[in-house]
Amino acid sequence: MALHPRVMGPHSLQVRCRRRAARLLPLAAAMVLSGCAAVLNAATSGEGYGVVSDIRYGTGERGTYDLYIPATVTETTPLVVFLYGGSWESGDKETYLFVGQSLASDGIIVAIPDYRLYPEVRFPGFVEDAAEATARIMTTVRGGAYGMPGGPHPVFLMGHSAGAQIAGLLATNGDWLSGEGQSPSDLTGFIGLAGPYDFLPLSEERYKSIFPQETRTASQPVNFVDGDEPPMLLIAGADDTTVKPQNTRSLAARVRAQGGEATDIIYPGVDHIGAITSFATALPLADETIRDRTLLFIRERSHQEPAQ
């Protein structure tokens, strides 16, 4: 995927990414996404937002985040904390510039943290990092920093694939954010893209290593739903063979059964990678309505007008 974006048109790039991902195991599919993201990032506009890189939230090489700041920020501009996927063993924040741009150029503050990966840690190490990062980001943005006014910025957790599982746990199990000095009730919404929320029993040996037997029940977001979760927008592709769309249906059904609010949308013709590459504004690779629907969810819950 080393071609310049002007050499390969959006349709050709979409077909190649999909065909290659469909033939690969999940980790290899993550590598394909990384290659596609490099093309997308190269074509991504730098207009309408600024980036503050490598802000520290924790210790270690991966204890930092990037902050995407819209050109115009008020006290109530929404904040999205985005957690990327990669089968809990790959990924980095630099790969997702196109996601930060996609939302920040539309008037939303975006934070993308790194977190420790397997084999450095097993579950729940990466969730601990995500909770620490989210709490620190909330405090920093709401307190006013990097030229932004402080205020009651509505906070949304958003994740793709393994990142959606991690974000889903923060949204459903209040102990994670409470342990970092933040209230889970401060979350305005959760946006899950192609997330594994109800994926037991495990079949692959590497996942058995990432999720030790004694922790597996605690790894499932569906097990912590009690009706007080933030509103959820749960999206998956009907052609996803990496994470079964039933995960999305299962979490949404559990939330609604407990009296909570969850909207689940399964998009025809969209695969696992397409759920996130749909956010590219330079070379959209899948259903552009996924981005539109996400922006609408954020605006409606935060009472924000569309960016001009």
PDB file of C-alpha atoms in Angstrom:
ATOM      1  CA  MET A   1       0.000   0.000   0.000  1.00  0.00           C
ATOM      2  CA  ALA A   2       2.906   2.330  -0.700  1.00  0.00           C
ATOM      3  CA  LEU A   3       1.190   4.050  -3.599  1.00  0.00           C
ATOM      4  CA  HIS A   4       0.635   7.791  -3.557  1.00  0.00           C
ATOM      5  CA  PRO A   5      -3.081   8.592  -3.075  1.00  0.00           C
ATOM      6  CA  ARG A   6      -3.240  10.322  -6.440  1.00  0.00           C
ATOM      7  CA  VAL A   7      -2.057   7.141  -8.173  1.00  0.00           C
ATOM      8  CA  MET A   8      -4.903   4.996  -6.872  1.00  0.00           C
ATOM      9  CA  GLY A   9      -8.485   6.254  -6.893  1.00  0.00           C
ATOM     10  CA  PRO A  10     -10.780   5.875  -3.854  1.00  0.00           C
ATOM     11  CA  HIS A  11     -12.720   2.967  -5.346  1.00  0.00           C
ATOM     12  CA  SER A  12      -9.611   0.986  -6.258  1.00  0.00           C
ATOM     13  CA  LEU A  13      -8.100   1.581  -2.826  1.00  0.00           C
ATOM     14  CA  GLN A  14     -11.333   0.513  -1.150  1.00  0.00           C
ATOM     15  CA  VAL A  15     -11.502  -2.732  -3.136  1.00  0.00           C
ATOM     16  CA  ARG A  16      -7.872  -3.602  -2.460  1.00  0.00           C
ATOM     17  CA  CYS A  17      -8.122  -2.935   1.287  1.00  0.00           C
ATOM     18  CA  ARG A  18     -11.281  -4.999   1.561  1.00  0.00           C
ATOM     19  CA  ARG A  19     -10.011  -7.928  -0.492  1.00  0.00           C
ATOM     20  CA  ARG A  20      -6.734  -8.112   1.390  1.00  0.00           C
ATOM     21  CA  ALA A  21      -8.341  -7.790   4.816  1.00  0.00           C
ATOM     22  CA  ALA A  22     -10.891 -10.483   4.027  1.00  0.00           C
ATOM     23  CA  ARG A  23      -8.116 -12.996   3.413  1.00  0.00           C
ATOM     24  CA  LEU A  24      -6.164 -12.261   6.578  1.00  0.00           C
ATOM     25  CA  LEU A  25      -6.215 -13.046  10.281  1.00  0.00           C
ATOM     26  CA  PRO A  26      -7.215 -10.167  12.584  1.00  0.00           C
ATOM     27  CA  LEU A  27      -3.641  -9.035  13.355  1.00  0.00           C
ATOM     28  CA  ALA A  28      -2.717  -9.060   9.672  1.00  0.00           C
ATOM     29  CA  ALA A  29      -5.915  -7.162   8.930  1.00  0.00           C
ATOM     30  CA  ALA A  30      -4.740  -4.520  11.407  1.00  0.00           C
ATOM     31  CA  MET A  31      -1.519  -4.255   9.408  1.00  0.00           C
ATOM     32  CA  VAL A  32      -3.549  -3.712   6.242  1.00  0.00           C
ATOM     33  CA  LEU A  33      -5.461  -0.939   8.021  1.00  0.00           C
ATOM     34  CA  SER A  34      -2.146   0.630   8.984  1.00  0.00           C
ATOM     35  CA  GLY A  35      -1.106   0.635   5.338  1.00  0.00           C
ATOM     36  CA  CYS A  36      -4.412   2.118   4.210  1.00  0.00           C
ATOM     37  CA  ALA A  37      -4.196   4.720   6.977  1.00  0.00           C
ATOM     38  CA  ALA A  38      -0.790   5.821   5.735  1.00  0.00           C
ATOM     39  CA  VAL A  39      -2.377   6.630   2.382  1.00  0.00           C
ATOM     40  CA  LEU A  40      -5.312   8.367   4.039  1.00  0.00           C
ATOM     41  CA  ASN A  41      -3.082  10.402   6.350  1.00  0.00           C
ATOM     42  CA  ALA A  42      -0.930  11.525   3.435  1.00  0.00           C
ATOM     43  CA  ALA A  43      -4.039  12.911   1.727  1.00  0.00           C
ATOM     44  CA  THR A  44      -5.587  14.391   4.877  1.00  0.00           C
ATOM     45  CA  SER A  45      -6.005  18.162   5.034  1.00  0.00           C
ATOM     46  CA  GLY A  46      -4.278  20.136   7.765  1.00  0.00           C
ATOM     47  CA  GLU A  47      -6.846  22.931   7.603  1.00  0.00           C
ATOM     48  CA  GLY A  48      -9.362  23.811  10.304  1.00  0.00           C
ATOM     49  CA  TYR A  49      -7.578  22.311  13.305  1.00  0.00           C
ATOM     50  CA  GLY A  50      -4.274  22.100  15.160  1.00  0.00           C
ATOM     51  CA  VAL A  51      -2.498  19.160  16.790  1.00  0.00           C
ATOM     52  CA  VAL A  52      -0.597  19.024  20.064  1.00  0.00           C
ATOM     53  CA  SER A  53       1.424  15.815  20.026  1.00  0.00           C
ATOM     54  CA  ASP A  54       2.789  13.510  22.714  1.00  0.00           C
ATOM     55  CA  ILE A  55       1.058  14.962  25.761  1.00  0.00           C
ATOM     56  CA  ARG A  56       1.906  12.779  28.715  1.00  0.00           C
ATOM     57  CA  TYR A  57      -0.844  11.141  30.786  1.00  0.00           C
ATOM     58  CA  GLY A  58       1.123   8.256  32.288  1.00  0.00           C
ATOM     59  CA  THR A  59       4.531   6.671  32.478  1.00  0.00           C
ATOM     60  CA  GLY A  60       6.392   4.723  29.840  1.00  0.00           C
ATOM     61  CA  GLU A  61       6.823   4.990  26.107  1.00  0.00           C
ATOM     62  CA  ARG A  62       3.104   4.589  25.396  1.00  0.00           C
ATOM     63  CA  GLY A  63       1.758   6.877  28.102  1.00  0.00           C
ATOM     64  CA  THR A  64       1.022   9.833  25.807  1.00  0.00           C
ATOM     65  CA  TYR A  65      -1.803  11.171  23.654  1.00  0.00           C
ATOM     66  CA  ASP A  66      -2.303  13.534  20.730  1.00  0.00           C
ATOM     67  CA  LEU A  67      -4.861  16.320  20.992  1.00  0.00           C
ATOM     68  CA  TYR A  68      -6.693  17.655  17.927  1.00  0.00           C
ATOM     69  CA  ILE A  69      -8.082  21.134  18.512  1.00  0.00           C
ATOM     70  CA  PRO A  70     -10.651  22.731  16.169  1.00  0.00           C
ATOM     71  CA  ALA A  71     -10.035  26.240  14.887  1.00  0.00           C
ATOM     72  CA  THR A  72     -12.909  27.469  17.046  1.00  0.00           C
ATOM     73  CA  VAL A  73     -13.443  26.138  20.577  1.00  0.00           C
ATOM     74  CA  THR A  74     -15.977  27.269  23.181  1.00  0.00           C
ATOM     75  CA  GLU A  75     -16.609  26.172  26.758  1.00  0.00           C
ATOM     76  CA  THR A  76     -19.043  23.536  25.517  1.00  0.00           C
ATOM     77  CA  THR A  77     -17.229  22.141  22.480  1.00  0.00           C
ATOM     78  CA  PRO A  78     -17.544  18.328  22.638  1.00  0.00           C
ATOM     79  CA  LEU A  79     -14.540  16.152  23.403  1.00  0.00           C
ATOM     80  CA  VAL A  80     -14.084  12.692  21.852  1.00  0.00           C
ATOM     81  CA  VAL A  81     -11.550  10.291  23.349  1.00  0.00           C
ATOM     82  CA  PHE A  82     -10.821   7.791  20.571  1.00  0.00           C
ATOM     83  CA  LEU A  83      -9.329   4.369  21.302  1.00  0.00           C
ATOM     84  CA  TYR A  84      -7.970   2.555  18.258  1.00  0.00           C
ATOM     85  CA  GLY A  85      -8.006  -1.169  17.634  1.00  0.00           C
ATOM     86  CA  GLY A  86      -5.368  -3.706  16.682  1.00  0.00           C
ATOM     87  CA  SER A  87      -6.289  -6.959  18.419  1.00  0.00           C
ATOM     88  CA  TRP A  88      -4.894  -5.589  21.718  1.00  0.00           C
ATOM     89  CA  GLU A  89      -1.354  -6.137  20.366  1.00  0.00           C
ATOM     90  CA  SER A  90      -0.760  -3.494  17.700  1.00  0.00           C
ATOM     91  CA  GLY A  91      -1.586   0.109  16.849  1.00  0.00           C
ATOM     92  CA  ASP A  92      -0.419   3.635  17.563  1.00  0.00           C
ATOM     93  CA  LYS A  93      -1.951   7.074  17.676  1.00  0.00           C
ATOM     94  CA  GLU A  94      -0.020   8.340  14.651  1.00  0.00           C
ATOM     95  CA  THR A  95      -1.934   5.916  12.413  1.00  0.00           C
ATOM     96  CA  TYR A  96      -5.206   7.689  13.148  1.00  0.00           C
ATOM     97  CA  LEU A  97      -4.493  11.253  12.103  1.00  0.00           C
ATOM     98  CA  PHE A  98      -7.328  10.891   9.595  1.00  0.00           C
ATOM     99  CA  VAL A  99      -9.784  10.179  12.436  1.00  0.00           C
ATOM    100  CA  GLY A 100      -8.603  13.174  14.463  1.00  0.00           C
ATOM    101  CA  GLN A 101      -8.909  15.410  11.408  1.00  0.00           C
ATOM    102  CA  SER A 102     -12.302  13.984  10.483  1.00  0.00           C
ATOM    103  CA  LEU A 103     -13.869  15.082  13.756  1.00  0.00           C
ATOM    104  CA  ALA A 104     -11.749  18.137  14.616  1.00  0.00           C
ATOM    105  CA  SER A 105     -12.385  19.728  11.234  1.00  0.00           C
ATOM    106  CA  ASP A 106     -16.076  19.479  12.114  1.00  0.00           C
ATOM    107  CA  GLY A 107     -15.686  21.352  15.393  1.00  0.00           C
ATOM    108  CA  ILE A 108     -14.966  18.531  17.864  1.00  0.00           C
ATOM    109  CA  ILE A 109     -11.949  18.226  20.168  1.00  0.00           C
ATOM    110  CA  VAL A 110     -10.316  14.814  19.725  1.00  0.00           C
ATOM    111  CA  ALA A 111      -7.816  13.020  21.954  1.00  0.00           C
ATOM    112  CA  ILE A 112      -6.119   9.831  20.743  1.00  0.00           C
ATOM    113  CA  PRO A 113      -4.040   8.085  23.419  1.00  0.00           C
ATOM    114  CA  ASP A 114      -1.620   5.230  23.062  1.00  0.00           C
ATOM    115  CA  TYR A 115      -1.907   2.388  25.568  1.00  0.00           C
ATOM    116  CA  ARG A 116       0.198  -0.631  26.446  1.00  0.00           C
ATOM    117  CA  LEU A 117      -0.228  -3.710  24.289  1.00  0.00           C
ATOM    118  CA  TYR A 118       0.273  -7.462  24.551  1.00  0.00           C
ATOM    119  CA  PRO A 119       2.754  -8.989  25.339  1.00  0.00           C
ATOM    120  CA  GLU A 120       3.880  -6.087  27.534  1.00  0.00           C
ATOM    121  CA  VAL A 121       0.574  -6.398  29.364  1.00  0.00           C
ATOM    122  CA  ARG A 122      -2.417  -8.696  29.428  1.00  0.00           C
ATOM    123  CA  PHE A 123      -5.991  -7.788  30.287  1.00  0.00           C
ATOM    124  CA  PRO A 124      -6.754  -5.553  32.136  1.00  0.00           C
ATOM    125  CA  GLY A 125      -3.496  -3.601  31.614  1.00  0.00           C
ATOM    126  CA  PHE A 126      -4.682  -1.815  28.473  1.00  0.00           C
ATOM    127  CA  VAL A 127      -7.988  -0.910  30.131  1.00  0.00           C
ATOM    128  CA  GLU A 128      -6.111   0.569  33.087  1.00  0.00           C
ATOM    129  CA  ASP A 129      -4.172   2.782  30.677  1.00  0.00           C
ATOM    130  CA  ALA A 130      -7.318   3.859  28.841  1.00  0.00           C
ATOM    131  CA  ALA A 131      -9.035   4.786  32.104  1.00  0.00           C
ATOM    132  CA  GLU A 132      -6.023   6.810  33.243  1.00  0.00           C
ATOM    133  CA  ALA A 133      -5.743   8.537  29.871  1.00  0.00           C
ATOM    134  CA  THR A 134      -9.448   9.358  29.681  1.00  0.00           C
ATOM    135  CA  ALA A 135      -9.502  10.800  33.195  1.00  0.00           C
ATOM    136  CA  ARG A 136      -6.419  12.928  32.559  1.00  0.00           C
ATOM    137  CA  ILE A 137      -7.748  14.159  29.225  1.00  0.00           C
ATOM    138  CA  MET A 138     -11.105  15.107  30.758  1.00  0.00           C
ATOM    139  CA  THR A 139      -9.370  17.077  33.514  1.00  0.00           C
ATOM    140  CA  THR A 140      -7.003  18.796  31.099  1.00  0.00           C
ATOM    141  CA  VAL A 141      -9.616  19.863  28.555  1.00  0.00           C
ATOM    142  CA  ARG A 142     -12.272  20.879  31.065  1.00  0.00           C
ATOM    143  CA  GLY A 143      -9.693  22.811  33.063  1.00  0.00           C
ATOM    144  CA  GLY A 144      -8.606  24.818  30.032  1.00  0.00           C
ATOM    145  CA  ALA A 145      -5.320  24.129  28.266  1.00  0.00           C
ATOM    146  CA  TYR A 146      -3.462  24.688  25.002  1.00  0.00           C
ATOM    147  CA  GLY A 147      -5.388  27.859  24.279  1.00  0.00           C
ATOM    148  CA  MET A 148      -8.800  26.269  24.829  1.00  0.00           C
ATOM    149  CA  PRO A 149     -11.324  27.709  27.286  1.00  0.00           C
ATOM    150  CA  GLY A 150     -12.168  25.484  30.216  1.00  0.00           C
ATOM    151  CA  GLY A 151     -15.753  24.458  30.777  1.00  0.00           C
ATOM    152  CA  PRO A 152     -18.245  21.598  30.858  1.00  0.00           C
ATOM    153  CA  HIS A 153     -17.122  20.027  27.590  1.00  0.00           C
ATOM    154  CA  PRO A 154     -19.387  17.019  26.834  1.00  0.00           C
ATOM    155  CA  VAL A 155     -17.226  13.883  26.750  1.00  0.00           C
ATOM    156  CA  PHE A 156     -17.724  10.979  24.344  1.00  0.00           C
ATOM    157  CA  LEU A 157     -15.812   7.720  24.361  1.00  0.00           C
ATOM    158  CA  MET A 158     -15.291   6.263  20.890  1.00  0.00           C
ATOM    159  CA  GLY A 159     -13.458   3.120  19.840  1.00  0.00           C
ATOM    160  CA  HIS A 160     -12.904   0.790  16.927  1.00  0.00           C
ATOM    161  CA  SER A 161     -12.461  -2.982  17.222  1.00  0.00           C
ATOM    162  CA  ALA A 162     -10.349  -3.782  20.326  1.00  0.00           C
ATOM    163  CA  GLY A 163     -10.519  -0.078  21.167  1.00  0.00           C
ATOM    164  CA  ALA A 164     -14.306  -0.318  21.212  1.00  0.00           C
ATOM    165  CA  GLN A 165     -14.088  -3.200  23.703  1.00  0.00           C
ATOM    166  CA  ILE A 166     -11.849  -1.092  25.948  1.00  0.00           C
ATOM    167  CA  ALA A 167     -14.022   2.013  25.620  1.00  0.00           C
ATOM    168  CA  GLY A 168     -17.104  -0.148  26.129  1.00  0.00           C
ATOM    169  CA  LEU A 169     -15.760  -1.345  29.471  1.00  0.00           C
ATOM    170  CA  LEU A 170     -15.129   2.238  30.581  1.00  0.00           C
ATOM    171  CA  ALA A 171     -18.709   3.110  29.618  1.00  0.00           C
ATOM    172  CA  THR A 172     -20.344   0.109  31.312  1.00  0.00           C
ATOM    173  CA  ASN A 173     -18.145  -0.657  34.325  1.00  0.00           C
ATOM    174  CA  GLY A 174     -18.069   2.484  36.423  1.00  0.00           C
ATOM    175  CA  ASP A 175     -15.196   1.248  38.565  1.00  0.00           C
ATOM    176  CA  TRP A 176     -12.618   2.086  35.913  1.00  0.00           C
ATOM    177  CA  LEU A 177     -13.187   5.834  35.720  1.00  0.00           C
ATOM    178  CA  SER A 178     -14.145   6.113  39.386  1.00  0.00           C
ATOM    179  CA  GLY A 179     -10.768   4.630  40.231  1.00  0.00           C
ATOM    180  CA  GLU A 180      -9.161   7.520  38.356  1.00  0.00           C
ATOM    181  CA  GLY A 181     -11.128  10.232  40.155  1.00  0.00           C
ATOM    182  CA  GLN A 182     -13.753  10.785  37.461  1.00  0.00           C
ATOM    183  CA  SER A 183     -17.455  10.012  37.514  1.00  0.00           C
ATOM    184  CA  PRO A 184     -18.784   7.693  34.781  1.00  0.00           C
ATOM    185  CA  SER A 185     -21.920   9.826  34.832  1.00  0.00           C
ATOM    186  CA  ASP A 186     -19.803  12.581  33.256  1.00  0.00           C
ATOM    187  CA  LEU A 187     -19.811  10.685  29.961  1.00  0.00           C
ATOM    188  CA  THR A 188     -22.259  12.079  27.433  1.00  0.00           C
ATOM    189  CA  GLY A 189     -22.095   9.136  25.057  1.00  0.00           C
ATOM    190  CA  PHE A 190     -20.288   6.052  23.787  1.00  0.00           C
ATOM    191  CA  ILE A 191     -19.653   5.343  20.099  1.00  0.00           C
ATOM    192  CA  GLY A 192     -18.619   1.786  19.301  1.00  0.00           C
ATOM    193  CA  LEU A 193     -17.369   0.764  15.859  1.00  0.00           C
ATOM    194  CA  ALA A 194     -17.110  -2.961  15.084  1.00  0.00           C
ATOM    195  CA  GLY A 195     -16.501  -3.754  18.734  1.00  0.00           C
ATOM    196  CA  PRO A 196     -16.179  -7.135  20.483  1.00  0.00           C
ATOM    197  CA  TYR A 197     -18.432  -6.726  23.513  1.00  0.00           C
ATOM    198  CA  ASP A 198     -19.623 -10.311  24.018  1.00  0.00           C
ATOM    199  CA  PHE A 199     -16.900 -12.527  22.556  1.00  0.00           C
ATOM    200  CA  LEU A 200     -16.593 -15.527  24.864  1.00  0.00           C
ATOM    201  CA  PRO A 201     -15.684 -18.364  24.611  1.00  0.00           C
ATOM    202  CA  LEU A 202     -12.218 -17.777  23.177  1.00  0.00           C
ATOM    203  CA  SER A 203     -10.930 -20.106  20.487  1.00  0.00           C
ATOM    204  CA  GLU A 204      -7.572 -18.681  19.397  1.00  0.00           C
ATOM    205  CA  GLU A 205      -4.605 -19.401  21.656  1.00  0.00           C
ATOM    206  CA  ARG A 206      -3.195 -15.889  21.454  1.00  0.00           C
ATOM    207  CA  TYR A 207      -6.448 -14.429  22.758  1.00  0.00           C
ATOM    208  CA  LYS A 208      -6.353 -16.931  25.600  1.00  0.00           C
ATOM    209  CA  SER A 209      -2.961 -15.463  26.477  1.00  0.00           C
ATOM    210  CA  ILE A 210      -4.187 -11.867  26.241  1.00  0.00           C
ATOM    211  CA  PHE A 211      -7.222 -12.651  28.421  1.00  0.00           C
ATOM    212  CA  PRO A 212      -6.192 -15.030  31.249  1.00  0.00           C
ATOM    213  CA  GLN A 213      -8.933 -17.430  32.304  1.00  0.00           C
ATOM    214  CA  GLU A 214      -9.608 -15.769  35.652  1.00  0.00           C
ATOM    215  CA  THR A 215     -10.185 -12.348  34.008  1.00  0.00           C
ATOM    216  CA  ARG A 216     -12.390 -13.257  31.063  1.00  0.00           C
ATOM    217  CA  THR A 217     -15.757 -12.572  32.646  1.00  0.00           C
ATOM    218  CA  ALA A 218     -14.532  -9.090  33.577  1.00  0.00           C
ATOM    219  CA  SER A 219     -13.469  -8.444  29.964  1.00  0.00           C
ATOM    220  CA  GLN A 220     -17.012  -8.466  28.543  1.00  0.00           C
ATOM    221  CA  PRO A 221     -18.829  -5.106  28.439  1.00  0.00           C
ATOM    222  CA  VAL A 222     -22.212  -6.877  28.278  1.00  0.00           C
ATOM    223  CA  ASN A 223     -21.621  -8.244  31.777  1.00  0.00           C
ATOM    224  CA  PHE A 224     -21.689  -4.777  33.362  1.00  0.00           C
ATOM    225  CA  VAL A 225     -24.790  -3.266  31.798  1.00  0.00           C
ATOM    226  CA  ASP A 226     -27.270  -2.094  34.436  1.00  0.00           C
ATOM    227  CA  GLY A 227     -29.157   0.680  32.673  1.00  0.00           C
ATOM    228  CA  ASP A 228     -27.175   3.706  33.835  1.00  0.00           C
ATOM    229  CA  GLU A 229     -24.754   3.719  30.903  1.00  0.00           C
ATOM    230  CA  PRO A 230     -24.382   6.800  28.694  1.00  0.00           C
ATOM    231  CA  PRO A 231     -26.370   6.765  25.435  1.00  0.00           C
ATOM    232  CA  MET A 232     -24.736   4.489  22.892  1.00  0.00           C
ATOM    233  CA  LEU A 233     -24.334   4.509  19.125  1.00  0.00           C
ATOM    234  CA  LEU A 234     -23.141   1.046  18.096  1.00  0.00           C
ATOM    235  CA  ILE A 235     -22.095   0.505  14.481  1.00  0.00           C
ATOM    236  CA  ALA A 236     -20.871  -2.585  12.643  1.00  0.00           C
ATOM    237  CA  GLY A 237     -20.544  -3.768   9.068  1.00  0.00           C
ATOM    238  CA  ALA A 238     -22.627  -6.660   7.793  1.00  0.00           C
ATOM    239  CA  ASP A 239     -19.533  -7.966   5.966  1.00  0.00           C
ATOM    240  CA  ASP A 240     -17.327  -7.963   9.076  1.00  0.00           C
ATOM    241  CA  THR A 241     -15.666 -11.378   9.411  1.00  0.00           C
ATOM    242  CA  THR A 242     -13.146 -10.231  12.060  1.00  0.00           C
ATOM    243  CA  VAL A 243     -15.621  -9.251  14.793  1.00  0.00           C
ATOM    244  CA  LYS A 244     -19.086 -10.695  14.367  1.00  0.00           C
ATOM    245  CA  PRO A 245     -21.834  -8.038  14.151  1.00  0.00           C
ATOM    246  CA  GLN A 246     -23.717 -10.083  16.757  1.00  0.00           C
ATOM    247  CA  ASN A 247     -21.459  -8.407  19.342  1.00  0.00           C
ATOM    248  CA  THR A 248     -23.056  -5.083  18.453  1.00  0.00           C
ATOM    249  CA  ARG A 249     -26.575  -6.481  18.554  1.00  0.00           C
ATOM    250  CA  SER A 250     -25.920  -8.209  21.875  1.00  0.00           C
ATOM    251  CA  LEU A 251     -24.686  -5.099  23.685  1.00  0.00           C
ATOM    252  CA  ALA A 252     -27.466  -2.917  22.282  1.00  0.00           C
ATOM    253  CA  ALA A 253     -30.121  -5.443  23.291  1.00  0.00           C
ATOM    254  CA  ARG A 254     -28.705  -5.751  26.806  1.00  0.00           C
ATOM    255  CA  VAL A 255     -28.656  -1.974  27.290  1.00  0.00           C
ATOM    256  CA  ARG A 256     -32.240  -1.574  26.094  1.00  0.00           C
ATOM    257  CA  ALA A 257     -33.412  -4.492  28.235  1.00  0.00           C
ATOM    258  CA  GLN A 258     -32.028  -2.667  31.266  1.00  0.00           C
ATOM    259  CA  GLY A 259     -33.815   0.565  30.354  1.00  0.00           C
ATOM    260  CA  GLY A 260     -30.829   2.308  28.779  1.00  0.00           C
ATOM    261  CA  GLU A 261     -30.460   3.989  25.388  1.00  0.00           C
ATOM    262  CA  ALA A 262     -28.643   2.212  22.570  1.00  0.00           C
ATOM    263  CA  THR A 263     -28.926   2.528  18.803  1.00  0.00           C
ATOM    264  CA  ASP A 264     -27.358  -0.270  16.780  1.00  0.00           C
ATOM    265  CA  ILE A 265     -26.838   0.022  13.031  1.00  0.00           C
ATOM    266  CA  ILE A 266     -25.471  -2.771  10.837  1.00  0.00           C
ATOM    267  CA  TYR A 267     -24.280  -1.336   7.511  1.00  0.00           C
ATOM    268  CA  PRO A 268     -24.603  -3.550   4.406  1.00  0.00           C
ATOM    269  CA  GLY A 269     -21.446  -3.881   2.344  1.00  0.00           C
ATOM    270  CA  VAL A 270     -19.157  -2.620   5.123  1.00  0.00           C
ATOM    271  CA  ASP A 271     -16.400  -4.810   6.555  1.00  0.00           C
ATOM    272  CA  HIS A 272     -14.278  -4.528   9.707  1.00  0.00           C
ATOM    273  CA  ILE A 273     -11.830  -1.981   8.316  1.00  0.00           C
ATOM    274  CA  GLY A 274     -14.564  -0.041   6.544  1.00  0.00           C
ATOM    275  CA  ALA A 275     -16.179   0.845   9.864  1.00  0.00           C
ATOM    276  CA  ILE A 276     -13.233   3.142  10.624  1.00  0.00           C
ATOM    277  CA  THR A 277     -11.959   4.152   7.179  1.00  0.00           C
ATOM    278  CA  SER A 278     -15.439   5.586   6.604  1.00  0.00           C
ATOM    279  CA  PHE A 279     -14.217   8.572   8.627  1.00  0.00           C
ATOM    280  CA  ALA A 280     -11.646   9.583   6.029  1.00  0.00           C
ATOM    281  CA  THR A 281     -12.574  12.916   4.469  1.00  0.00           C
ATOM    282  CA  ALA A 282      -9.913  12.883   1.741  1.00  0.00           C
ATOM    283  CA  LEU A 283     -10.447   9.388   0.323  1.00  0.00           C
ATOM    284  CA  PRO A 284     -13.580   7.836   1.835  1.00  0.00           C
ATOM    285  CA  LEU A 285     -13.292   4.062   1.657  1.00  0.00           C
ATOM    286  CA  ALA A 286     -16.685   2.842   2.805  1.00  0.00           C
ATOM    287  CA  ASP A 287     -20.120   4.128   3.745  1.00  0.00           C
ATOM    288  CA  GLU A 288     -19.795   7.879   4.363  1.00  0.00           C
ATOM    289  CA  THR A 289     -23.065   7.859   6.286  1.00  0.00           C
ATOM    290  CA  ILE A 290     -21.209   6.211   9.205  1.00  0.00           C
ATOM    291  CA  ARG A 291     -19.319   9.453   9.775  1.00  0.00           C
ATOM    292  CA  ASP A 292     -22.477  11.515   9.243  1.00  0.00           C
ATOM    293  CA  ARG A 293     -24.420   9.421  11.739  1.00  0.00           C
ATOM    294  CA  THR A 294     -21.651   9.701  14.307  1.00  0.00           C
ATOM    295  CA  LEU A 295     -21.465  13.477  13.976  1.00  0.00           C
ATOM    296  CA  LEU A 296     -25.236  13.699  14.335  1.00  0.00           C
ATOM    297  CA  PHE A 297     -25.111  11.600  17.529  1.00  0.00           C
ATOM    298  CA  ILE A 298     -22.451  13.884  19.024  1.00  0.00           C
ATOM    299  CA  ARG A 299     -24.273  17.067  18.063  1.00  0.00           C
ATOM    300  CA  GLU A 300     -27.652  15.914  19.332  1.00  0.00           C
ATOM    301  CA  ARG A 301     -26.289  14.780  22.710  1.00  0.00           C
ATOM    302  CA  SER A 302     -24.127  17.870  23.212  1.00  0.00           C
ATOM    303  CA  HIS A 303     -26.582  20.371  21.693  1.00  0.00           C
ATOM    304  CA  GLN A 304     -23.890  21.562  19.279  1.00  0.00           C
ATOM    305  CA  GLU A 305     -24.533  23.248  15.970  1.00  0.00           C
ATOM    306  CA  PRO A 306     -22.735  21.886  12.884  1.00  0.00           C
ATOM    307  CA  ALA A 307     -19.394  23.512  12.089  1.00  0.00           C
ATOM    308  CA  GLN A 308     -19.618  26.272   9.486  1.00  0.00           C
TER     309      GLN A 308
END
